[in-house]
Structure formats: structure tokens, C-alpha cells
Short mmCIF file of C-alpha atoms and ligand atoms in Angstrom, two decimals:
data_model
loop_
_atom_site.label_atom_id
_atom_site.label_comp_id
_atom_site.label_asym_id
_atom_site.label_seq_id
_atom_site.Cartn_x
_atom_site.Cartn_y
_atom_site.Cartn_z
CA MET A 7 -23.81 11.72 130.19
CA LYS A 8 -24.21 15.47 130.53
CA ILE A 9 -20.91 17.00 129.49
CA ALA A 10 -19.79 20.65 129.69
CA VAL A 11 -17.20 21.36 127.02
CA PHE A 12 -14.86 24.25 127.91
CA SER A 13 -12.58 26.36 125.67
CA THR A 14 -14.78 25.44 122.71
CA ARG A 15 -14.01 26.81 119.27
CA ASN A 16 -16.09 26.15 116.15
CA TYR A 17 -13.80 23.32 115.05
CA ASP A 18 -14.09 21.56 118.45
CA GLN A 19 -17.87 21.69 118.29
CA GLN A 20 -17.90 20.44 114.70
CA PHE A 21 -15.86 17.31 115.43
CA LEU A 22 -17.43 16.58 118.84
CA GLU A 23 -20.91 16.77 117.30
CA GLN A 24 -19.90 14.63 114.31
CA PHE A 25 -18.63 11.73 116.43
CA ASN A 26 -21.07 11.98 119.37
CA THR A 27 -22.04 8.54 120.69
CA GLY A 28 -25.18 9.83 122.38
CA HIS A 29 -24.11 12.25 125.11
CA GLU A 30 -25.63 15.61 125.96
CA LEU A 31 -23.06 18.29 125.25
CA THR A 32 -23.10 21.97 126.24
CA PHE A 33 -20.41 24.15 124.72
CA PHE A 34 -18.71 27.05 126.50
CA THR A 35 -16.12 29.23 124.80
CA GLN A 36 -14.65 30.21 128.18
CA SER A 37 -11.72 28.34 129.71
CA LEU A 38 -12.41 26.64 133.03
CA SER A 39 -11.23 28.69 136.01
CA LEU A 40 -12.24 29.37 139.60
CA GLN A 41 -14.29 32.34 138.38
CA ASN A 42 -16.63 30.35 136.15
CA ILE A 43 -17.21 27.26 138.32
CA PRO A 44 -20.97 28.01 138.44
CA LEU A 45 -21.10 26.98 134.76
CA THR A 46 -20.29 23.41 135.79
CA GLN A 47 -23.47 22.91 137.83
CA GLY A 48 -25.76 20.13 136.65
CA PHE A 49 -23.16 18.26 134.60
CA ASP A 50 -21.63 14.80 135.11
CA ALA A 51 -18.41 15.46 133.24
CA LEU A 52 -16.23 18.23 131.86
CA CYS A 53 -14.34 18.15 128.58
CA LEU A 54 -11.20 20.30 128.87
CA PHE A 55 -8.28 21.46 126.74
CA VAL A 56 -4.72 22.62 127.34
CA ASN A 57 -5.43 25.98 128.98
CA ASP A 58 -8.33 25.03 131.22
CA ASN A 59 -7.31 25.21 134.85
CA ALA A 60 -8.17 22.29 137.12
CA ASP A 61 -6.01 23.02 140.15
CA ALA A 62 -6.79 21.84 143.70
CA GLN A 63 -9.17 24.74 144.43
CA VAL A 64 -11.10 24.24 141.21
CA LEU A 65 -11.29 20.47 141.72
CA ALA A 66 -12.69 20.87 145.23
CA LYS A 67 -15.51 23.02 143.78
CA LEU A 68 -16.09 20.56 140.95
CA GLU A 69 -16.51 17.77 143.49
CA GLU A 70 -19.13 19.88 145.32
CA ASN A 71 -20.92 20.31 141.98
CA GLY A 72 -21.02 16.55 141.44
CA ILE A 73 -18.52 16.33 138.58
CA LYS A 74 -17.27 12.74 138.31
CA LEU A 75 -15.13 12.82 135.23
CA ILE A 76 -12.70 15.09 133.37
CA LEU A 77 -12.21 14.29 129.71
CA LEU A 78 -9.04 15.91 128.43
CA ARG A 79 -9.12 16.37 124.69
CA CYS A 80 -5.32 16.54 124.67
CA ALA A 81 -2.33 14.43 125.70
CA GLY A 82 -0.66 16.80 128.20
CA PHE A 83 -2.13 17.02 131.72
CA ASN A 84 0.08 19.63 133.37
CA ASN A 85 -3.01 21.84 133.89
CA ILE A 86 -4.66 19.24 136.16
CA ASP A 87 -3.68 18.69 139.80
CA LEU A 88 -3.71 14.90 139.74
CA PHE A 89 -3.19 14.55 143.53
CA ALA A 90 -6.23 16.73 144.15
CA ALA A 91 -8.22 14.86 141.50
CA ALA A 92 -7.43 11.54 143.24
CA GLU A 93 -8.57 13.01 146.59
CA THR A 94 -11.89 14.14 145.11
CA GLY A 95 -12.38 10.85 143.27
CA ILE A 96 -12.78 12.70 139.97
CA LYS A 97 -11.38 10.51 137.20
CA VAL A 98 -9.13 12.12 134.59
CA LEU A 99 -9.00 10.57 131.12
CA ARG A 100 -6.97 11.91 128.23
CA VAL A 101 -6.26 11.37 124.56
CA PRO A 102 -2.74 9.97 124.84
CA ALA A 103 -1.87 10.15 121.16
CA TYR A 104 -3.63 11.94 118.38
CA SER A 105 -1.77 12.03 115.17
CA PRO A 106 1.72 12.51 116.59
CA GLN A 107 2.64 13.11 112.95
CA ALA A 108 0.64 16.36 113.06
CA VAL A 109 2.89 17.90 115.73
CA ALA A 110 6.06 16.39 114.25
CA GLU A 111 5.20 17.80 110.82
CA HIS A 112 4.51 21.21 112.38
CA ALA A 113 7.92 21.14 114.09
CA MET A 114 9.50 20.49 110.69
CA ALA A 115 7.42 23.27 109.12
CA MET A 116 8.79 25.66 111.77
CA ILE A 117 12.38 24.56 111.06
CA LEU A 118 11.94 24.98 107.31
CA THR A 119 10.32 28.40 107.70
CA LEU A 120 12.97 29.72 110.08
CA ASN A 121 15.79 28.28 108.01
CA ARG A 122 14.69 29.04 104.44
CA LYS A 123 12.59 32.12 105.32
CA THR A 124 9.82 31.24 102.89
CA HIS A 125 7.42 33.56 104.77
CA LYS A 126 9.69 36.50 103.99
CA ALA A 127 10.22 35.42 100.38
CA HIS A 128 6.45 35.14 99.93
CA ASN A 129 5.89 38.69 101.22
CA ARG A 130 8.76 40.05 99.12
CA THR A 131 7.67 38.55 95.80
CA ARG A 132 4.09 39.74 96.36
CA GLU A 133 5.53 43.26 96.43
CA GLY A 134 7.70 42.76 93.35
CA ASN A 135 10.92 42.33 95.36
CA PHE A 136 12.90 39.40 93.96
CA SER A 137 16.11 40.00 95.93
CA LEU A 138 17.74 37.11 97.80
CA GLU A 139 19.50 39.36 100.35
CA GLY A 140 19.00 38.00 103.87
CA LEU A 141 17.31 34.79 102.76
CA MET A 142 20.27 32.39 102.96
CA GLY A 143 19.63 29.20 104.92
CA PHE A 144 21.62 26.05 105.67
CA ASN A 145 21.27 22.45 104.46
CA LEU A 146 19.29 20.21 106.76
CA HIS A 147 21.11 17.27 105.23
CA SER A 148 23.89 16.38 107.73
CA ALA A 149 22.73 19.05 110.20
CA LYS A 150 22.97 17.91 113.84
CA VAL A 151 19.61 17.70 115.59
CA ALA A 152 19.06 17.16 119.32
CA LEU A 153 15.78 15.38 119.95
CA ILE A 154 14.58 15.94 123.51
CA GLY A 155 11.94 13.29 124.21
CA THR A 156 11.37 10.27 121.99
CA GLY A 157 7.78 9.33 122.76
CA ASN A 158 5.00 9.33 120.17
CA ILE A 159 5.80 12.76 118.71
CA GLY A 160 9.59 12.51 119.11
CA LYS A 161 9.51 9.19 117.25
CA ALA A 162 7.43 10.60 114.39
CA PHE A 163 9.81 13.56 114.22
CA TYR A 164 12.82 11.22 114.21
CA ASN A 165 11.47 9.54 111.08
CA ILE A 166 11.04 12.92 109.36
CA LEU A 167 14.58 13.94 110.32
CA VAL A 168 15.96 10.66 108.95
CA GLY A 169 14.25 11.46 105.66
CA PHE A 170 16.02 14.82 105.57
CA GLY A 171 19.39 13.16 106.20
CA CYS A 172 19.99 14.83 109.58
CA GLN A 173 22.44 13.55 112.19
CA ILE A 174 20.29 12.88 115.23
CA MET A 175 21.09 12.45 118.92
CA ALA A 176 18.44 12.09 121.58
CA TYR A 177 17.87 12.61 125.27
CA ASP A 178 15.08 10.77 127.04
CA PRO A 179 15.20 9.25 130.54
CA TYR A 180 13.57 6.18 128.96
CA PRO A 181 15.36 5.47 125.66
CA ASP A 182 13.20 3.80 123.03
CA LYS A 183 14.42 0.30 122.08
CA GLU A 184 12.97 0.49 118.57
CA LEU A 185 14.87 3.73 117.88
CA THR A 186 18.07 2.43 119.47
CA ALA A 187 17.81 -0.60 117.16
CA LYS A 188 17.50 1.79 114.23
CA GLY A 189 20.80 3.37 115.27
CA LEU A 190 19.65 6.40 117.27
CA GLN A 191 22.23 7.37 119.87
CA TYR A 192 21.10 8.63 123.25
CA GLY A 193 23.13 10.83 125.58
CA THR A 194 22.63 13.16 128.52
CA LEU A 195 20.77 16.42 127.93
CA GLU A 196 24.08 18.28 128.08
CA GLN A 197 25.72 15.91 125.59
CA VAL A 198 22.98 16.09 122.99
CA ILE A 199 22.42 19.84 123.05
CA SER A 200 26.13 20.64 122.86
CA GLY A 201 27.10 21.06 119.24
CA ALA A 202 23.57 20.62 117.84
CA ASP A 203 22.43 22.91 115.02
CA ILE A 204 18.80 22.37 116.06
CA VAL A 205 17.34 21.46 119.45
CA SER A 206 13.72 20.29 119.37
CA LEU A 207 11.66 19.65 122.51
CA HIS A 208 9.20 16.72 122.52
CA CYS A 209 8.85 15.91 126.22
CA PRO A 210 6.04 16.62 128.67
CA LEU A 211 6.26 19.51 131.13
CA LEU A 212 6.92 18.01 134.55
CA GLU A 213 8.02 19.51 137.85
CA ASP A 214 11.63 18.48 137.30
CA ASN A 215 12.01 19.89 133.79
CA HIS A 216 10.31 23.27 134.24
CA HIS A 217 12.58 25.82 132.49
CA MET A 218 14.97 23.09 131.32
CA ILE A 219 16.08 25.56 128.64
CA ASN A 220 17.64 28.40 130.63
CA THR A 221 20.82 30.49 130.70
CA THR A 222 22.89 27.50 131.86
CA THR A 223 21.66 25.07 129.21
CA LEU A 224 21.62 27.78 126.51
CA GLN A 225 25.34 28.31 127.12
CA LEU A 226 25.90 24.72 125.99
CA PHE A 227 24.16 25.41 122.66
CA LYS A 228 26.30 25.86 119.57
CA LYS A 229 26.36 29.62 118.91
CA GLY A 230 23.55 30.53 116.54
CA ALA A 231 21.67 27.22 116.95
CA MET A 232 17.92 26.87 116.48
CA LEU A 233 15.49 26.01 119.30
CA ILE A 234 12.06 24.55 118.51
CA ASN A 235 9.42 24.09 121.19
CA THR A 236 6.16 22.44 120.20
CA SER A 237 5.69 20.81 123.63
CA ARG A 238 4.84 23.14 126.53
CA GLY A 239 5.80 26.77 127.14
CA GLY A 240 7.07 26.10 130.66
CA LEU A 241 9.95 24.01 129.32
CA ILE A 242 11.80 27.21 128.44
CA ASN A 243 12.66 30.22 130.56
CA THR A 244 11.41 32.88 128.15
CA PRO A 245 13.30 35.94 129.53
CA GLU A 246 16.56 33.94 129.45
CA VAL A 247 15.82 32.74 125.91
CA ILE A 248 15.21 36.37 124.89
CA ALA A 249 18.59 37.31 126.38
CA ALA A 250 20.22 34.52 124.33
CA LEU A 251 18.49 35.77 121.16
CA LYS A 252 19.71 39.31 121.86
CA SER A 253 23.32 38.15 122.33
CA GLY A 254 23.17 35.92 119.24
CA GLN A 255 23.88 32.78 121.31
CA LEU A 256 20.52 31.52 120.06
CA GLY A 257 20.21 32.02 116.32
CA TYR A 258 16.56 31.06 115.75
CA LEU A 259 13.54 30.30 117.89
CA GLY A 260 10.35 28.55 116.81
CA ILE A 261 7.61 28.21 119.44
CA ASP A 262 4.15 26.74 119.12
CA VAL A 263 3.65 27.05 122.89
CA TYR A 264 4.27 29.85 125.37
CA GLU A 265 4.28 29.75 129.16
CA GLN A 266 1.63 32.51 129.42
CA GLU A 267 -0.33 31.29 126.40
CA SER A 268 -3.60 30.83 128.30
CA LYS A 269 -4.18 34.61 128.20
CA LEU A 270 -3.45 34.87 124.47
CA PHE A 271 -3.73 31.75 122.38
CA PHE A 272 -6.80 30.47 120.54
CA ALA A 273 -8.34 33.97 120.39
CA ASP A 274 -8.10 37.09 118.21
CA HIS A 275 -6.48 39.94 120.17
CA SER A 276 -5.55 41.93 117.05
CA SER A 277 -7.53 45.04 118.02
CA GLU A 278 -6.18 45.16 121.58
CA ILE A 279 -3.05 46.81 122.97
CA MET A 280 -0.53 44.07 123.69
CA THR A 281 0.28 44.09 127.40
CA ASP A 282 2.42 40.95 127.47
CA GLU A 283 5.92 42.42 127.19
CA LEU A 284 7.59 39.05 126.63
CA ILE A 285 5.53 38.03 123.62
CA ALA A 286 5.79 41.59 122.25
CA ARG A 287 9.59 41.33 122.49
CA LEU A 288 9.59 37.87 120.89
CA ILE A 289 7.45 39.09 117.98
CA SER A 290 10.00 41.88 117.36
CA PHE A 291 12.81 39.44 116.45
CA PRO A 292 13.26 38.65 112.77
CA ASN A 293 14.53 35.16 113.66
CA VAL A 294 11.59 34.12 115.86
CA LEU A 295 8.54 32.26 114.59
CA ILE A 296 5.48 31.96 116.83
CA THR A 297 2.41 29.86 116.14
CA SER A 298 -0.41 29.64 118.65
CA HIS A 299 -0.49 25.97 119.69
CA GLN A 300 -1.55 24.71 116.28
CA GLY A 301 0.83 21.74 116.07
CA PHE A 302 -2.01 19.28 116.67
CA PHE A 303 -4.39 21.05 114.32
CA THR A 304 -5.03 18.70 111.42
CA ARG A 305 -8.27 17.07 110.32
CA GLU A 306 -6.95 13.62 111.23
CA ALA A 307 -5.97 14.72 114.74
CA MET A 308 -9.34 16.40 115.36
CA GLU A 309 -11.13 13.18 114.33
CA GLN A 310 -8.92 11.10 116.61
CA ILE A 311 -9.40 13.48 119.55
CA ALA A 312 -13.18 13.29 119.19
CA GLN A 313 -13.25 9.51 118.77
CA THR A 314 -10.94 8.82 121.72
CA THR A 315 -12.85 11.29 123.91
CA TYR A 316 -16.07 9.35 123.24
CA ALA A 317 -14.30 6.00 123.76
CA ASN A 318 -13.16 7.38 127.14
CA VAL A 319 -16.57 8.62 128.25
CA ASP A 320 -18.28 5.43 127.03
CA ALA A 321 -15.78 3.28 128.97
CA PHE A 322 -16.48 5.33 132.11
CA ALA A 323 -20.26 5.19 131.65
CA SER A 324 -20.26 1.42 131.12
CA GLY A 325 -17.84 0.69 133.98
CA SER A 326 -15.22 -0.73 131.58
CA ALA A 327 -11.45 -0.48 132.04
CA LEU A 328 -10.20 3.10 131.79
CA ASP A 329 -7.22 2.62 129.48
CA ASN A 330 -6.55 6.35 129.14
CA GLU A 331 -6.76 7.32 132.80
CA VAL A 332 -4.02 9.61 134.11
CA ARG A 333 -3.01 9.25 137.73
CA GLU A 334 -0.26 10.76 139.85
P1 NAD B 406 4.76 10.84 125.02
O1 NAD B 406 4.28 10.63 126.41
O2 NAD B 406 4.46 9.82 123.97
O3 NAD B 406 6.36 11.01 125.03
C1 NAD B 406 7.03 11.86 125.90
C2 NAD B 406 8.48 11.37 126.01
O4 NAD B 406 9.19 12.33 126.78
C3 NAD B 406 8.60 10.01 126.74
O5 NAD B 406 9.39 9.15 125.98
C4 NAD B 406 9.26 10.38 128.05
O6 NAD B 406 10.09 9.36 128.55
C5 NAD B 406 10.05 11.60 127.65
N1 NAD B 406 10.46 12.47 128.76
C6 NAD B 406 9.88 12.61 129.98
N2 NAD B 406 10.56 13.52 130.69
C7 NAD B 406 11.58 13.96 129.91
C8 NAD B 406 12.63 14.89 130.09
N3 NAD B 406 12.77 15.58 131.23
N4 NAD B 406 13.49 15.07 129.07
C9 NAD B 406 13.37 14.39 127.91
N5 NAD B 406 12.39 13.50 127.69
C10 NAD B 406 11.51 13.28 128.68
O7 NAD B 406 4.25 12.27 124.59
P2 NAD B 406 4.05 12.83 123.11
O8 NAD B 406 2.73 12.42 122.59
O9 NAD B 406 5.26 12.52 122.31
O10 NAD B 406 3.95 14.39 123.39
C11 NAD B 406 5.05 15.12 123.88
C12 NAD B 406 4.55 16.47 124.34
O11 NAD B 406 4.09 17.23 123.21
C13 NAD B 406 3.29 16.41 125.25
O12 NAD B 406 3.65 16.20 126.60
C14 NAD B 406 2.68 17.76 125.05
O13 NAD B 406 3.22 18.64 126.02
C15 NAD B 406 3.16 18.18 123.66
N6 NAD B 406 2.06 18.27 122.66
C16 NAD B 406 1.94 19.41 121.95
C17 NAD B 406 0.95 19.52 120.99
C18 NAD B 406 0.81 20.77 120.15
O14 NAD B 406 -0.23 20.96 119.52
N7 NAD B 406 1.80 21.62 120.07
C19 NAD B 406 0.08 18.46 120.77
C20 NAD B 406 0.25 17.28 121.50
C21 NAD B 406 1.25 17.20 122.46
#
């Protein structure tokens, strides 16, 4: 099939070329948007990532251009209007799980960095400063962790937390039997975030949980607790989180995702004036750690994304069952 790959970076091209099962790929660095629809002419399928926009307007144009298939090289599908896709008949296939360990390990890396401040210690010692002032952390052993979402990533993260000796409570509308059997206790969102030292988000962004972390839920946090978001930026109300950081109600914030990330992430803006006031404010806090959606970014995950993407397109091309189809 003729496939247009959007939001391509060198590493995407490398893995998609390595595992190609015989399709004709054209790589675009741009993200898909209404403005660059003409690029999609002459293709059968599009391969998209987290910040490509396939809303109803875009999908209507894609249908006109003869696009039959969208191959998401990610698990989340909040950037696709699935109702509109169904109306156009365009199939949407995704990579439901690609090394959940990668994201879970990144969440733990964020916790360890924020807690033990190894980034600051590294900078200090490089300048001959061996002082410990301001570097004190807390033991993760026995710390209370609220796990929000216990799917593939939440489960992998649970196992890491068990290894660290944390006390874990979880919230998920669909509790996992395997984890319950292992002794994990589930509660309501309010119950699990109250009193937790760390709250870590591992659920998809859906209409009903947009801004689930807001002034009201932040007031339930233990004062000075840590919030980690490796899921989707829209799960947290950023201005309200900033207010909680300013008041000290929130003690640490680690984010790998940001609601307005599509204008910033995956590109070098270091020689530009920063116009996004929210990210500029977040960067100014000493207790905030921001990474630009790199949780998934391991060699193993890139291999799995490429392999599943080709399994998806091959299933579509051969008329086989579409195991990884996403539908409203
Ligand atoms: P998954 O589908 O395996 O699990 C999601 C879990 O969240 C399910 O158990 C579901 O029941 C639960 N859930 C649904 N709504 C919820 C709510 N309101 N509150 C709490 N739990 C809820 O997904 P996954 O593979 O574990 O991925 C989780 C999320 O991580 C994805 O949706 C995506 O947004 C994000 N992600 C981020 C990266 C990254 O690089 N940072 C990479 C992959 C995925």
C-alpha cells in the first residue's frame, strides 16, 4: 500500500524502513492538520502519531482524497474523531501495547529524579560543588503511591513499585483481577489520592476525565505530594496545577505530556522566544521535571511499534481480522 507517514523523525524512519513488509512509504516531518491535507493525495493510508490531528473536518477531506486506513503508531487515539472516522468508513488501527515497561520505567525515572535530585547533583559536582544542601529526598520504601489506571502501563508500574516496597492503592473503573489477587487494593479516585505521597496517572484521556487533576482534586492531595503524568496532558488542568505548586499544596510535578504539546514537543525550539506562558512558568519551578513525551522511547518499543504497524496494514490489505481496530 502507499502510505504517507506524518510527524516523522529520523528514528521513526529508521525503524519503519527496517521492518517494512513491502509497502511504499513517503515520510513527512509535518504533523497532519487541515492546512497540509494536500500532502495526503495519492495515498491509500496514513501513518500518524500522538500530535497528528484527525478531527471530523480533516477526516472528511481524507475521505475525498481516497484514504482508507489510518495506522496509529501509538496506543492513545484521543487525536482521532472516531465517530467521524466511522462515518467516512476510514478504518483506524493502533498499536495497543508497545513495551508498557518503557513508559512505566520512565515514570519511575521521573520519580527518582524529582525525589533524589540527581540532575542537580550531577550539575553541582561537575562544577566542583559537593554540598548536599537542598538535595534531601524521602524513602520510596513504604511511601504511599496512588496508581490511576491499571492497564498495560499501570500494571508494569505496579510491579516496579512493589520492587521498591511502596504501599500502593489504585483507582480504575475496571479493576484488574490479577492485581487484586496479588493484594492490590482499589478505591475511588478521591480515596486513593487522599494521603498519597505520589499520584501517578496511567489512564487514557477520555471526555469524562479531561482535567481530572484540578483545584478540587488537588485539595485532596497530601500537602507536598508528587504528581506524575506520563499519560496525556489533558488529564491535568495546568493553570490549576501551577497554582497548587505556587501554594506548596503540590510538592513536585513530573510531566512527560502537556496539553499544548503539539506546538512544542518533538522539535528543537531552543533558538526561539518561548511564547507559551504555561510551559515557561512550569520550567521556572525547581520542583518540576518536564520531558517531551519520551516515555515510550526505547529501542524495544520502537521495534514493537514498527512490527505491529506492519501487522496492522498487512491484515487490512489481506482482508484479515483487524485485531487492533479502534472504534467509538
Ligand atoms: P490501557 O488501555 O492498557 O490501560 C488503561 C487503563 O485505564 C484501563 O485499565 C482502563 O480501565 C483505565 N481507565 C480508563 N478510564 C479511567 C479513568 N477515568 N481513571 C482511571 N483509570 C481509567 O492503556 P496503557 O497502555 O496502560 O496506556 C495508558 C495511557 O498511557 C495511554 O492511554 C496513553 O495516553 C499513555 N501513553 C503514554 C506514552 C508516553 O510515551 N508517555 C506511551 C504510551 C501510552
